[in-house]
Coordinates of C-alpha atoms and ligand atoms in Angstrom, one line a residue:
M1 CA 81.1 153.7 139.7
D2 CA 82.8 152.0 136.8
D3 CA 86.1 152.4 138.6
L4 CA 84.7 150.7 141.7
R5 CA 83.3 147.8 139.6
L6 CA 86.6 147.3 137.9
K7 CA 88.4 147.2 141.2
L8 CA 85.9 144.8 142.6
R9 CA 86.2 142.5 139.6
T10 CA 90.0 142.6 139.8
A11 CA 89.8 141.7 143.5
L12 CA 87.4 138.8 142.8
A13 CA 89.6 137.5 140.0
F14 CA 92.6 137.6 142.3
A15 CA 90.7 135.8 145.0
A16 CA 89.6 133.2 142.5
D17 CA 93.2 132.7 141.3
V18 CA 94.4 132.3 144.9
A19 CA 91.6 129.8 145.7
A20 CA 92.3 127.8 142.5
E21 CA 96.1 127.8 143.3
T22 CA 95.4 126.5 146.8
I23 CA 93.0 123.7 145.7
W24 CA 94.8 122.8 142.4
P25 CA 98.3 124.1 142.6
T26 CA 100.2 124.7 139.4
R27 CA 102.4 121.7 138.7
C28 CA 105.1 121.0 136.2
A29 CA 103.6 119.2 133.2
V30 CA 106.6 116.8 133.1
C31 CA 107.6 115.9 136.7
D32 CA 104.4 117.1 138.6
V33 CA 106.3 119.1 141.1
P34 CA 104.2 122.1 142.3
G35 CA 105.3 125.6 141.4
E36 CA 105.5 126.2 137.6
L37 CA 103.9 124.9 134.5
L38 CA 107.3 123.6 133.4
C39 CA 110.1 123.6 136.0
A40 CA 113.5 124.8 135.1
D41 CA 115.1 121.4 135.6
C42 CA 112.6 119.7 133.1
A43 CA 112.9 122.6 130.6
R44 CA 116.6 122.2 130.6
K45 CA 116.4 118.4 129.9
L46 CA 114.0 118.7 127.0
P47 CA 115.4 117.0 123.8
S48 CA 116.1 120.0 121.6
I49 CA 116.9 119.4 118.0
D50 CA 120.1 121.3 117.1
Q51 CA 119.0 123.4 114.1
C52 CA 122.6 123.7 113.0
L53 CA 122.8 119.9 112.5
A54 CA 119.2 119.3 111.3
C55 CA 118.2 118.8 107.6
P56 CA 117.2 122.3 106.3
T57 CA 114.5 120.7 104.2
C58 CA 112.7 118.1 106.3
G59 CA 114.1 119.0 109.8
A60 CA 115.5 115.6 110.5
P61 CA 118.0 115.8 113.4
Y62 CA 121.6 115.4 112.1
G63 CA 120.4 115.5 108.5
R64 CA 122.2 118.7 107.4
V65 CA 125.0 117.1 105.3
Q66 CA 123.3 113.9 104.2
C67 CA 119.7 113.3 105.1
T68 CA 118.3 109.8 105.4
E69 CA 114.7 111.0 105.6
C70 CA 114.1 113.2 102.5
N71 CA 116.7 112.0 99.9
A72 CA 115.5 111.0 96.4
T73 CA 115.3 107.3 97.2
V74 CA 113.1 107.8 100.2
L75 CA 110.9 110.2 98.4
A76 CA 110.5 107.9 95.4
A77 CA 109.5 105.0 97.7
A78 CA 106.7 107.3 99.0
N79 CA 105.7 108.2 95.4
L80 CA 106.9 111.8 95.9
S81 CA 109.0 113.7 93.3
R82 CA 109.9 116.3 95.9
F83 CA 109.6 116.9 99.6
P84 CA 106.1 118.3 100.1
L85 CA 107.2 121.3 102.1
D86 CA 109.7 124.0 101.3
G87 CA 111.0 123.5 104.8
L88 CA 110.1 121.8 108.0
T89 CA 111.5 122.4 111.5
S90 CA 110.6 121.1 114.9
T91 CA 111.9 122.4 118.2
F92 CA 112.1 119.0 120.1
I93 CA 112.2 115.3 119.5
A94 CA 109.0 113.7 120.8
D95 CA 109.8 111.8 124.0
D96 CA 107.9 111.2 127.2
A97 CA 108.5 114.7 128.4
T98 CA 107.4 116.6 125.3
R99 CA 104.5 114.3 124.8
R100 CA 103.4 115.0 128.4
I101 CA 103.6 118.7 127.8
V102 CA 101.4 118.4 124.6
K103 CA 98.9 116.1 126.4
T104 CA 98.6 118.3 129.4
Y105 CA 97.9 121.3 127.2
K106 CA 95.6 119.6 124.7
D107 CA 93.8 116.9 126.7
Q108 CA 94.1 117.9 130.3
G109 CA 92.9 121.5 130.0
E110 CA 96.2 123.2 131.0
R111 CA 95.8 125.9 128.4
R112 CA 98.4 128.2 130.1
L113 CA 101.0 125.9 128.5
A114 CA 100.1 127.3 125.1
R115 CA 102.4 130.3 125.7
T116 CA 105.3 128.0 126.7
I117 CA 104.8 125.8 123.6
A118 CA 104.3 128.8 121.3
K119 CA 107.5 130.5 122.6
S120 CA 109.6 127.4 121.8
I121 CA 108.1 127.1 118.3
A122 CA 108.7 130.9 117.6
L123 CA 112.3 130.6 118.6
C124 CA 112.8 127.7 116.1
V125 CA 111.3 129.4 113.0
P126 CA 114.3 130.3 110.7
P127 CA 114.5 134.1 110.2
A128 CA 114.7 133.4 106.4
W129 CA 111.1 132.2 106.4
L130 CA 110.1 135.7 107.6
D131 CA 112.2 137.8 105.1
Q132 CA 109.1 138.5 103.1
P133 CA 105.4 138.8 104.1
S134 CA 104.4 135.5 105.6
A135 CA 101.3 134.4 107.3
L136 CA 101.0 131.7 109.9
T137 CA 98.3 129.1 109.6
F138 CA 97.3 125.8 111.3
V139 CA 95.5 122.6 110.6
P140 CA 92.3 123.0 112.6
D141 CA 91.0 120.4 115.0
T142 CA 88.3 118.2 113.8
K143 CA 84.8 119.0 115.0
A144 CA 84.9 115.9 117.3
S145 CA 88.2 117.0 118.9
M146 CA 86.9 120.6 119.3
R147 CA 83.8 119.2 121.1
R148 CA 85.9 117.0 123.4
R149 CA 88.5 119.6 124.3
G150 CA 86.4 122.8 124.1
F151 CA 89.0 124.7 122.1
D152 CA 91.1 124.4 119.0
H153 CA 94.6 123.7 120.3
A154 CA 96.4 124.5 117.1
R155 CA 94.6 127.8 116.5
E156 CA 95.5 128.9 120.0
L157 CA 99.2 128.0 119.4
A158 CA 99.2 129.6 116.0
N159 CA 97.7 132.9 117.3
L160 CA 100.3 133.2 120.0
T161 CA 103.2 132.2 117.8
A162 CA 102.2 134.7 115.1
A163 CA 102.0 137.5 117.7
M164 CA 105.5 136.6 118.9
L165 CA 106.9 136.5 115.3
G166 CA 105.0 139.7 114.3
C167 CA 103.1 138.1 111.4
D168 CA 99.4 137.5 110.7
C169 CA 97.6 134.3 111.8
L170 CA 95.0 133.2 109.2
G171 CA 92.5 130.4 109.3
L172 CA 92.9 129.0 105.8
L173 CA 92.0 125.3 106.2
E174 CA 89.0 123.3 107.2
R175 CA 88.6 119.7 108.5
P176 CA 85.1 118.7 107.4
K177 CA 85.7 115.0 108.2
S178 CA 86.2 113.8 111.7
I179 CA 89.1 111.4 111.5
D180 CA 91.1 110.7 114.6
Q181 CA 94.6 109.9 113.2
R182 CA 96.1 108.6 116.5
A183 CA 95.1 105.0 116.2
L184 CA 96.0 104.7 112.5
T185 CA 99.1 103.2 110.8
R186 CA 101.4 105.3 108.8
A187 CA 99.9 104.1 105.5
E188 CA 96.4 104.7 106.7
R189 CA 97.3 108.2 107.9
F190 CA 98.6 109.2 104.4
A191 CA 95.5 107.7 102.7
N192 CA 93.1 109.4 105.0
M193 CA 94.6 112.8 105.1
A194 CA 95.0 113.2 101.3
D195 CA 91.5 114.6 100.9
A196 CA 90.5 115.4 104.5
I197 CA 91.8 118.9 104.6
E198 CA 90.0 121.6 102.6
L199 CA 90.5 125.3 101.9
C200 CA 88.3 127.8 103.6
P201 CA 86.2 129.8 101.1
A202 CA 87.7 133.0 99.7
I203 CA 91.2 133.0 101.0
P204 CA 93.4 136.0 100.2
P205 CA 96.2 135.8 97.7
L206 CA 99.4 134.8 99.6
P207 CA 102.9 134.1 98.3
R208 CA 104.1 132.2 101.5
V209 CA 102.5 130.4 104.4
I210 CA 104.0 128.8 107.5
L211 CA 101.9 125.9 108.8
L212 CA 102.0 125.2 112.5
D213 CA 101.2 122.0 114.4
D214 CA 102.0 120.6 117.8
V215 CA 103.5 117.3 116.7
C216 CA 104.8 115.9 113.4
T217 CA 104.2 112.2 113.6
T218 CA 104.5 110.9 110.0
G219 CA 104.1 114.3 108.3
A220 CA 100.9 113.1 106.7
T221 CA 98.8 116.0 108.1
L222 CA 101.3 118.6 107.2
Y223 CA 101.9 117.2 103.7
A224 CA 98.1 117.1 103.0
A225 CA 97.7 120.6 104.3
A226 CA 100.6 121.8 102.1
A227 CA 99.1 120.2 99.0
T228 CA 95.8 121.9 99.7
L229 CA 97.5 125.3 100.2
R230 CA 99.4 124.9 97.0
R231 CA 96.2 124.2 95.1
A232 CA 95.2 127.7 96.1
G233 CA 98.2 129.1 94.4
I234 CA 100.4 129.5 97.5
Q235 CA 104.0 129.1 96.2
Q236 CA 105.9 128.5 99.3
V237 CA 104.7 126.4 102.3
F238 CA 106.9 125.9 105.3
A239 CA 105.9 124.1 108.5
T240 CA 107.0 124.1 112.1
T241 CA 106.0 121.9 115.0
F242 CA 106.7 121.7 118.7
C243 CA 108.0 118.2 118.5
R244 CA 108.8 115.5 116.0
V245 CA 108.4 111.7 116.3
L246 CA 111.5 109.8 115.2
D247 CA 111.0 106.4 113.5
Ligands
ZN301 ZN1 109.5 119.4 136.1
ZN302 ZN1 115.8 115.8 105.2

């Protein structure tokens, strides 16, 4: 009987998939052509950051030899004595195509794109970050964003990426305040984020954590999250994002 029920459920799920595909065919998130979530042509044209040329500290494209984004002068101007992360890497530059992928995933309900995004993030994490036990974590959505979207986009990406990298995914951070950063200026983002991210109660002792987010805009969210994690005694905090906004 259980076997029959399972077969019936599988058949119904298949029929539902076929019906959904007929009514709302899968389309490329970038060019809208029916067929795949991200067509091969658009995937090939995405603006990858060449990790061999990028700054090993802040991930800036072409910053490996001399970085204009995390040198001592730039850090001093931002009142920082050191770069807030032990390393930051992004897979792509944020352009129309990568923004569309993120928007389609986050705000238009195409959650199947999580696997595509997670895979590209996993491929970009330097192996050296994983040479000792590391846990992946994420900056959770605010409660308002969770209500609007119906899911925590960063948690979903972090879970998938951790599984691909073979490490644990832990929820270590909380966002008790609902601040939507998107409409804010750079200075406002830094000021707002400084105390907006808090530690979950009773986090386990961890030597190293890799923070994951979809987009690095100014770095404010990642820097604030890193400061919070360091206050819990975590020595090394790396971060990785799907794409990175260039000034
Ligand atoms: Zn396409
Ligand atoms: Zn740099």
